[in-house]
Coordinates of C-alpha atoms and ligand atoms in Angstrom, one line a residue:
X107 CA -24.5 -5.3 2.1
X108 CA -23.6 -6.0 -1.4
X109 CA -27.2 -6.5 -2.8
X110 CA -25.9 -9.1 -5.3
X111 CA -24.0 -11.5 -3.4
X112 CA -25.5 -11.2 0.1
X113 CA -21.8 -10.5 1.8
X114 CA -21.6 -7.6 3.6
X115 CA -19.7 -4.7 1.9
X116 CA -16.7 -3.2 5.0
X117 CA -16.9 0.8 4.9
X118 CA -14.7 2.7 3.1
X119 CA -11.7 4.4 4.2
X120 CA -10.7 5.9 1.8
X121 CA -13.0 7.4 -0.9
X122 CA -11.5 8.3 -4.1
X123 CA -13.7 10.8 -6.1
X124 CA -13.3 11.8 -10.4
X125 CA -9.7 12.3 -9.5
X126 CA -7.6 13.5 -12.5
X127 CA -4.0 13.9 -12.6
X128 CA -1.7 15.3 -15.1
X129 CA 2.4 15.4 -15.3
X130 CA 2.6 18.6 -17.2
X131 CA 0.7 18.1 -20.6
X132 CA 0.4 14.6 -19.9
X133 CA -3.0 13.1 -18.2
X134 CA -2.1 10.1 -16.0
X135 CA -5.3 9.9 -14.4
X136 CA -9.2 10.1 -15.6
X137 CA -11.9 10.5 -13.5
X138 CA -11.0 7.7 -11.0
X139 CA -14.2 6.9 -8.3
X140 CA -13.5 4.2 -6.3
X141 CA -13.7 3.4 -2.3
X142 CA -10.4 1.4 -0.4
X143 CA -12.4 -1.1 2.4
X144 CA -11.1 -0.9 6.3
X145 CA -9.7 -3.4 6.9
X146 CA -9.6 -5.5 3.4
X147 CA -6.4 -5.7 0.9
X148 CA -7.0 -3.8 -2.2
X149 CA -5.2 -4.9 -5.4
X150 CA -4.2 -2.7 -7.6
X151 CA -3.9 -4.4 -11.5
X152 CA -2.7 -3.2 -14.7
X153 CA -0.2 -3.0 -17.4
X154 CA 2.7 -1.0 -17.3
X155 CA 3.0 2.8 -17.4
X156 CA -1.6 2.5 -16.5
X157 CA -1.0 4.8 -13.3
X158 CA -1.1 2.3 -10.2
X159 CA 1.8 4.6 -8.7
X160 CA 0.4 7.5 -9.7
X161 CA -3.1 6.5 -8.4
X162 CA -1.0 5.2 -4.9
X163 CA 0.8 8.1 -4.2
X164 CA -2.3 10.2 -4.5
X165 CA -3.7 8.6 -1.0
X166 CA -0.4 10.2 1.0
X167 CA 0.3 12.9 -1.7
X168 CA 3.5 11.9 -2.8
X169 CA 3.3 13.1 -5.9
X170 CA 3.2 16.8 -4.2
X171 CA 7.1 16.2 -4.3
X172 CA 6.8 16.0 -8.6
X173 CA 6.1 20.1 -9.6
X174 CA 4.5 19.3 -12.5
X175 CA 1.9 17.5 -11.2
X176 CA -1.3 18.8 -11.3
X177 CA -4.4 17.1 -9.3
X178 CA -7.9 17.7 -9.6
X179 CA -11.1 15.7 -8.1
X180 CA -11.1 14.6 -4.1
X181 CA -10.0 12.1 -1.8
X182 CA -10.9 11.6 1.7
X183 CA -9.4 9.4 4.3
X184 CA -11.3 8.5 7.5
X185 CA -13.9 11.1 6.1
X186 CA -10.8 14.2 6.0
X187 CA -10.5 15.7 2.4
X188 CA -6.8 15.8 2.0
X189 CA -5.9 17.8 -0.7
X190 CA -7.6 20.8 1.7
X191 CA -5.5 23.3 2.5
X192 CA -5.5 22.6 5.9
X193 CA -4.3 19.2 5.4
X194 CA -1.8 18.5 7.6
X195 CA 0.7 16.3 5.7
X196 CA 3.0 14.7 8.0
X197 CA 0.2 13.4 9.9
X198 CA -1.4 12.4 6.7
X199 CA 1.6 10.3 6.1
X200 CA 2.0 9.0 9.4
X201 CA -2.0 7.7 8.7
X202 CA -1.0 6.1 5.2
X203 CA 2.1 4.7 5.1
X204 CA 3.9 3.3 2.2
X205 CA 6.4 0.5 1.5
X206 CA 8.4 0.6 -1.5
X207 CA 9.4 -1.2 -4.7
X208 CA 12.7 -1.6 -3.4
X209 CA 13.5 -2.0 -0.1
X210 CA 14.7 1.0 1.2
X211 CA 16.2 0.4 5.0
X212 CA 18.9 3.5 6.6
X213 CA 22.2 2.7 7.2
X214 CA 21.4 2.3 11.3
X215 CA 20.7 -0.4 13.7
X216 CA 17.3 -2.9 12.7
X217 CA 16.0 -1.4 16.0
X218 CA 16.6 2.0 14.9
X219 CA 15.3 1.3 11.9
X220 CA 12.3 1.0 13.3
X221 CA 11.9 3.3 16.0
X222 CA 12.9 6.2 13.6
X223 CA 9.1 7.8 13.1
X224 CA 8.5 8.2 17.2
X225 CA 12.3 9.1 17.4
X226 CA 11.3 12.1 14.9
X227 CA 7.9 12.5 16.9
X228 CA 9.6 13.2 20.0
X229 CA 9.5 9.8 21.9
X230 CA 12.0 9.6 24.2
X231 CA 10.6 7.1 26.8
X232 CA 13.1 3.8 26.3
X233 CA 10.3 1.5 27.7
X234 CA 7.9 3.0 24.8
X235 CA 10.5 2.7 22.2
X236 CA 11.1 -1.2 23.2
X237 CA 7.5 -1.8 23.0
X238 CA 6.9 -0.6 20.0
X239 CA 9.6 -1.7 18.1
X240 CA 9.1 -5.3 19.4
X241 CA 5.6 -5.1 18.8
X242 CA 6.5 -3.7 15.1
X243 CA 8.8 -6.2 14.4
X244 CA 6.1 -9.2 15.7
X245 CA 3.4 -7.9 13.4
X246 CA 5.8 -7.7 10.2
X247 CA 7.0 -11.3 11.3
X248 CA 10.9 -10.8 11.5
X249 CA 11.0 -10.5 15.3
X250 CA 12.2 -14.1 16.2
X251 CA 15.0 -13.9 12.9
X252 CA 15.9 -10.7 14.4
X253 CA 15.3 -10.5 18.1
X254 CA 18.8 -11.4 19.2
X255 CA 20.8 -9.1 16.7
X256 CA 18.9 -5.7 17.4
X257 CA 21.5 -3.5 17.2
X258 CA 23.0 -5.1 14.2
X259 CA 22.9 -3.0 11.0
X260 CA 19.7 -3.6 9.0
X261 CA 21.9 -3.6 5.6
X262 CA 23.3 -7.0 6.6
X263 CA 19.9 -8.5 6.4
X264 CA 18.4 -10.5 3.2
X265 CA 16.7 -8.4 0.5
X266 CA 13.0 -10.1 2.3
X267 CA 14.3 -9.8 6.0
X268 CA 15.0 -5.9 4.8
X269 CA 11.3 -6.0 3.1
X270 CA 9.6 -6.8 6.1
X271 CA 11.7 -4.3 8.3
X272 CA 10.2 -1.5 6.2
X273 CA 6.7 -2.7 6.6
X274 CA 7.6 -2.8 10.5
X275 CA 9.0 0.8 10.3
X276 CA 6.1 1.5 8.8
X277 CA 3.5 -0.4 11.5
X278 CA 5.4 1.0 14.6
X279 CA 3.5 4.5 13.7
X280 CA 0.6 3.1 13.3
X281 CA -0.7 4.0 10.4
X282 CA -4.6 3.3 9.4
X283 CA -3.5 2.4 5.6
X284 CA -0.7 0.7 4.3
X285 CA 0.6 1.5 0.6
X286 CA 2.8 -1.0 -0.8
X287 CA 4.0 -0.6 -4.6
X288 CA 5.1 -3.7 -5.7
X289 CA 7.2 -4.9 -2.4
X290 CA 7.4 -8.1 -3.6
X291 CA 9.2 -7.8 -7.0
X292 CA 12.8 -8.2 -6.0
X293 CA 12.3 -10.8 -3.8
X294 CA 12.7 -14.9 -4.4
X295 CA 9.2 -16.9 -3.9
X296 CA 10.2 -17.7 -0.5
X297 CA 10.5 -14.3 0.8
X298 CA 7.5 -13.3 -0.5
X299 CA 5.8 -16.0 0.4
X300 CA 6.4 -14.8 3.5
X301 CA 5.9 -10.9 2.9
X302 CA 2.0 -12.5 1.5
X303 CA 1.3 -14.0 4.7
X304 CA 2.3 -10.7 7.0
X305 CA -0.6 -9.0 4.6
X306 CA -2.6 -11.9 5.7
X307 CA -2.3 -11.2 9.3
X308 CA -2.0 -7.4 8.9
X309 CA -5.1 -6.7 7.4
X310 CA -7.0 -7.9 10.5
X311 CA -5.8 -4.2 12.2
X312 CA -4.8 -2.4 8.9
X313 CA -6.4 -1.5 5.7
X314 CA -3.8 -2.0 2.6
X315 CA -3.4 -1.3 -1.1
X316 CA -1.0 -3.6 -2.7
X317 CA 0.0 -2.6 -6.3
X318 CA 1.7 -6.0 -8.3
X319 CA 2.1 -7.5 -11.4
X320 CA 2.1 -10.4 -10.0
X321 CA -1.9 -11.8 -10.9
X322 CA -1.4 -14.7 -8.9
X323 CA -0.6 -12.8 -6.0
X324 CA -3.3 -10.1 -5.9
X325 CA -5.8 -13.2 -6.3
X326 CA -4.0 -14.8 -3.4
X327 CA -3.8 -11.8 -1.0
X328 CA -6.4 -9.2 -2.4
X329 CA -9.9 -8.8 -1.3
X330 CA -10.8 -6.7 -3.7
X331 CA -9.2 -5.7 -7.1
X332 CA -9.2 -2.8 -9.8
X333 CA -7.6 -3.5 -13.0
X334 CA -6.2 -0.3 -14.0
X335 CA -5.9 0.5 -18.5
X336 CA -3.9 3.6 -20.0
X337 CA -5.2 6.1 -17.0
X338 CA -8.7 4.6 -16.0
X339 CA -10.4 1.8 -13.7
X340 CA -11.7 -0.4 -16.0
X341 CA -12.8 -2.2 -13.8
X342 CA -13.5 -3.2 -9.4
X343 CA -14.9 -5.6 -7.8
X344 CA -14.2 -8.5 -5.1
X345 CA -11.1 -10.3 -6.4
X346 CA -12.5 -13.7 -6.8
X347 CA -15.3 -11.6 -9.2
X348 CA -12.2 -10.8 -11.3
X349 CA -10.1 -13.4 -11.3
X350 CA -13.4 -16.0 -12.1
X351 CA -16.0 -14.0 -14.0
X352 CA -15.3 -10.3 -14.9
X353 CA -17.9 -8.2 -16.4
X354 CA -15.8 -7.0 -19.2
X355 CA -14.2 -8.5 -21.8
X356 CA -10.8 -6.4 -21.3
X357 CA -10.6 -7.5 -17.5
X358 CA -10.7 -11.1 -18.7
X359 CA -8.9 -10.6 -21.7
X360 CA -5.6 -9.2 -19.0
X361 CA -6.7 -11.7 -16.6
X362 CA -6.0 -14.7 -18.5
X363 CA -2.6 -13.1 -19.6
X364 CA -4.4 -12.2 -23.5
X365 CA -3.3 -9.2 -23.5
X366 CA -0.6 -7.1 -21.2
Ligands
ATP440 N1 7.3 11.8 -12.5 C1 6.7 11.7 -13.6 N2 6.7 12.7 -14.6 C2 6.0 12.5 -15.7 N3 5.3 11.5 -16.1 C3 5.2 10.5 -15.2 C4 5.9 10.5 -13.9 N4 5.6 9.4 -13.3 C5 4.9 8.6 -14.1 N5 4.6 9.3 -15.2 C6 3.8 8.8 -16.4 O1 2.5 8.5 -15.9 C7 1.9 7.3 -16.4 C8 1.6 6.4 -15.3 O2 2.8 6.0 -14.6 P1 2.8 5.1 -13.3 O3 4.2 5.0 -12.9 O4 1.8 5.5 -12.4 O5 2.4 3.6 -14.0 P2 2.4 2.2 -13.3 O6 1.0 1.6 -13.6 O7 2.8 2.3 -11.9 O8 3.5 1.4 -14.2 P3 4.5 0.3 -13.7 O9 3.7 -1.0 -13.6 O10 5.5 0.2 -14.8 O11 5.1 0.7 -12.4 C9 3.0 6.8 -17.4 O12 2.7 7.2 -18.6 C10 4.3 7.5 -16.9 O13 5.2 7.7 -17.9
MG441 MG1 4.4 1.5 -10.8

């Protein structure tokens, strides 16, 4: 229970602890605390170059691909420190998915598309593979634009219809967490309207962190919202906190478009 407003507080997922991260020399990241709620969209705020994606790919360690990157402090998902040494990785990323900038669909069939992850898992049971993709496809709201042209190549959809596929590719492994980094920002207002509303209805199974520089949106879509500044959380709270009375004077200062 959140002891000022009365509403009760969701647990967290994901638990990010003093995390520090440096590119070399460079410090991207100071001493970041902060918990993700299940179940809740999470905004990530900020102006350019503050370390949203840098924050992000911390929570499936994607930055373990970068050499120079050095990482210090914790985070835990469902309660599992992951930059352990047992961490096992793949399955990490199989549990927090992500969904790019741009959308990035393979040159194969929409249904392959999205039956990719269980193909590389070893599924091989057809009736499985139907479900799931259908099911995938459903939840990310393309399956009645799509269901008739399955085996169609995914390149010939629109730049929104090829949004959405990725989220589906990334539902039909069923991940707990859903990273998206600005999944939004090639697409017209229509297409994203309709990417905003499959967060709607997502975040009743998943948990998801949505990085944009769009305010309106994260006050439209985000439950709760942390306006990022040069490489620290300024601030986190509920998102209508934020967008109506933020504690500082910098929140409201970026809010309001003063500054950023
Ligand atoms: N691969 C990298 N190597 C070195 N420095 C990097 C790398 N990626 C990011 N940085 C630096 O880390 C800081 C944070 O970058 P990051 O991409 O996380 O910001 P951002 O908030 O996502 O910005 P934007 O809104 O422009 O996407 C920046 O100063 C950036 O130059
Ligand atoms: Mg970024």
């Amino acid at each position: 229970m959140d002891t000022k407003t009365g509403i009760a507080v969701p647990p967290p997922v994901v638990e990010i602890e003093k995390l520090e991260l440096f590119y070399g020399q460079t410090q991207a990241l100071h001493g970041i605390t902060m918990p993700i709620h299940e179940r809740q969209v999470t905004a990530f705020i900020g102006p350019s170059g503050c370390g949203k994606s840098t924050l992000l790919r911390c929570l499936n360690r994607l930055n373990d691909l970068i050499p120079s990157v050095r990482i210090s402090g914790r985070v835990r998902v469902a309660g599992e420190d992951i930059f352990a040494p047992d961490c096992d990785v793949i399955s990490l990323r199989r549990r927090v998915g992500m969904v790019f900038q741009k959308s990035n669909p393979f040159p194969m069939s929409i249904f392959e598309n999205v039956a990719y992850g269980l193909r590389i898992a070893g599924e091989r049971d057809q009736r499985v593979l139907d479900q799931t993709v259908e099911h995938s496809l459903r939840a990310a709201a393309l399956w009645d634009e799509v269901k008739d042209r399955l085996g169609s190549s995914a390149l010939r959809l629109s730049g929104g219809q090829q949004q959405r596929l990725c989220i589906a590719r990334t539902l039909a492994v069923e991940p707990r967490v859903i990273l998206m980094d600005e999944p939004c920002s090639a697409l017209d207002p229509i297409a994203t309207g309709r990417v905003e509303e499959t967060i709607a209805e997502l975040k009743k199974e998943y948990t998801i962190v949505i990085v944009t520089h769009n305010l309106q949106q994260a006050s439209r879509v985000s439950d709760y919202t942390a306006f990022f500044y040069l490489g620290r959380l300024i601030e986190y709270d509920r998102t209508v906190k934020i967008f109506t009375n933020p504690g500082l004077k910098q929140t409201e200062d970026y809010v309001t478009g003063r500054f950023g």
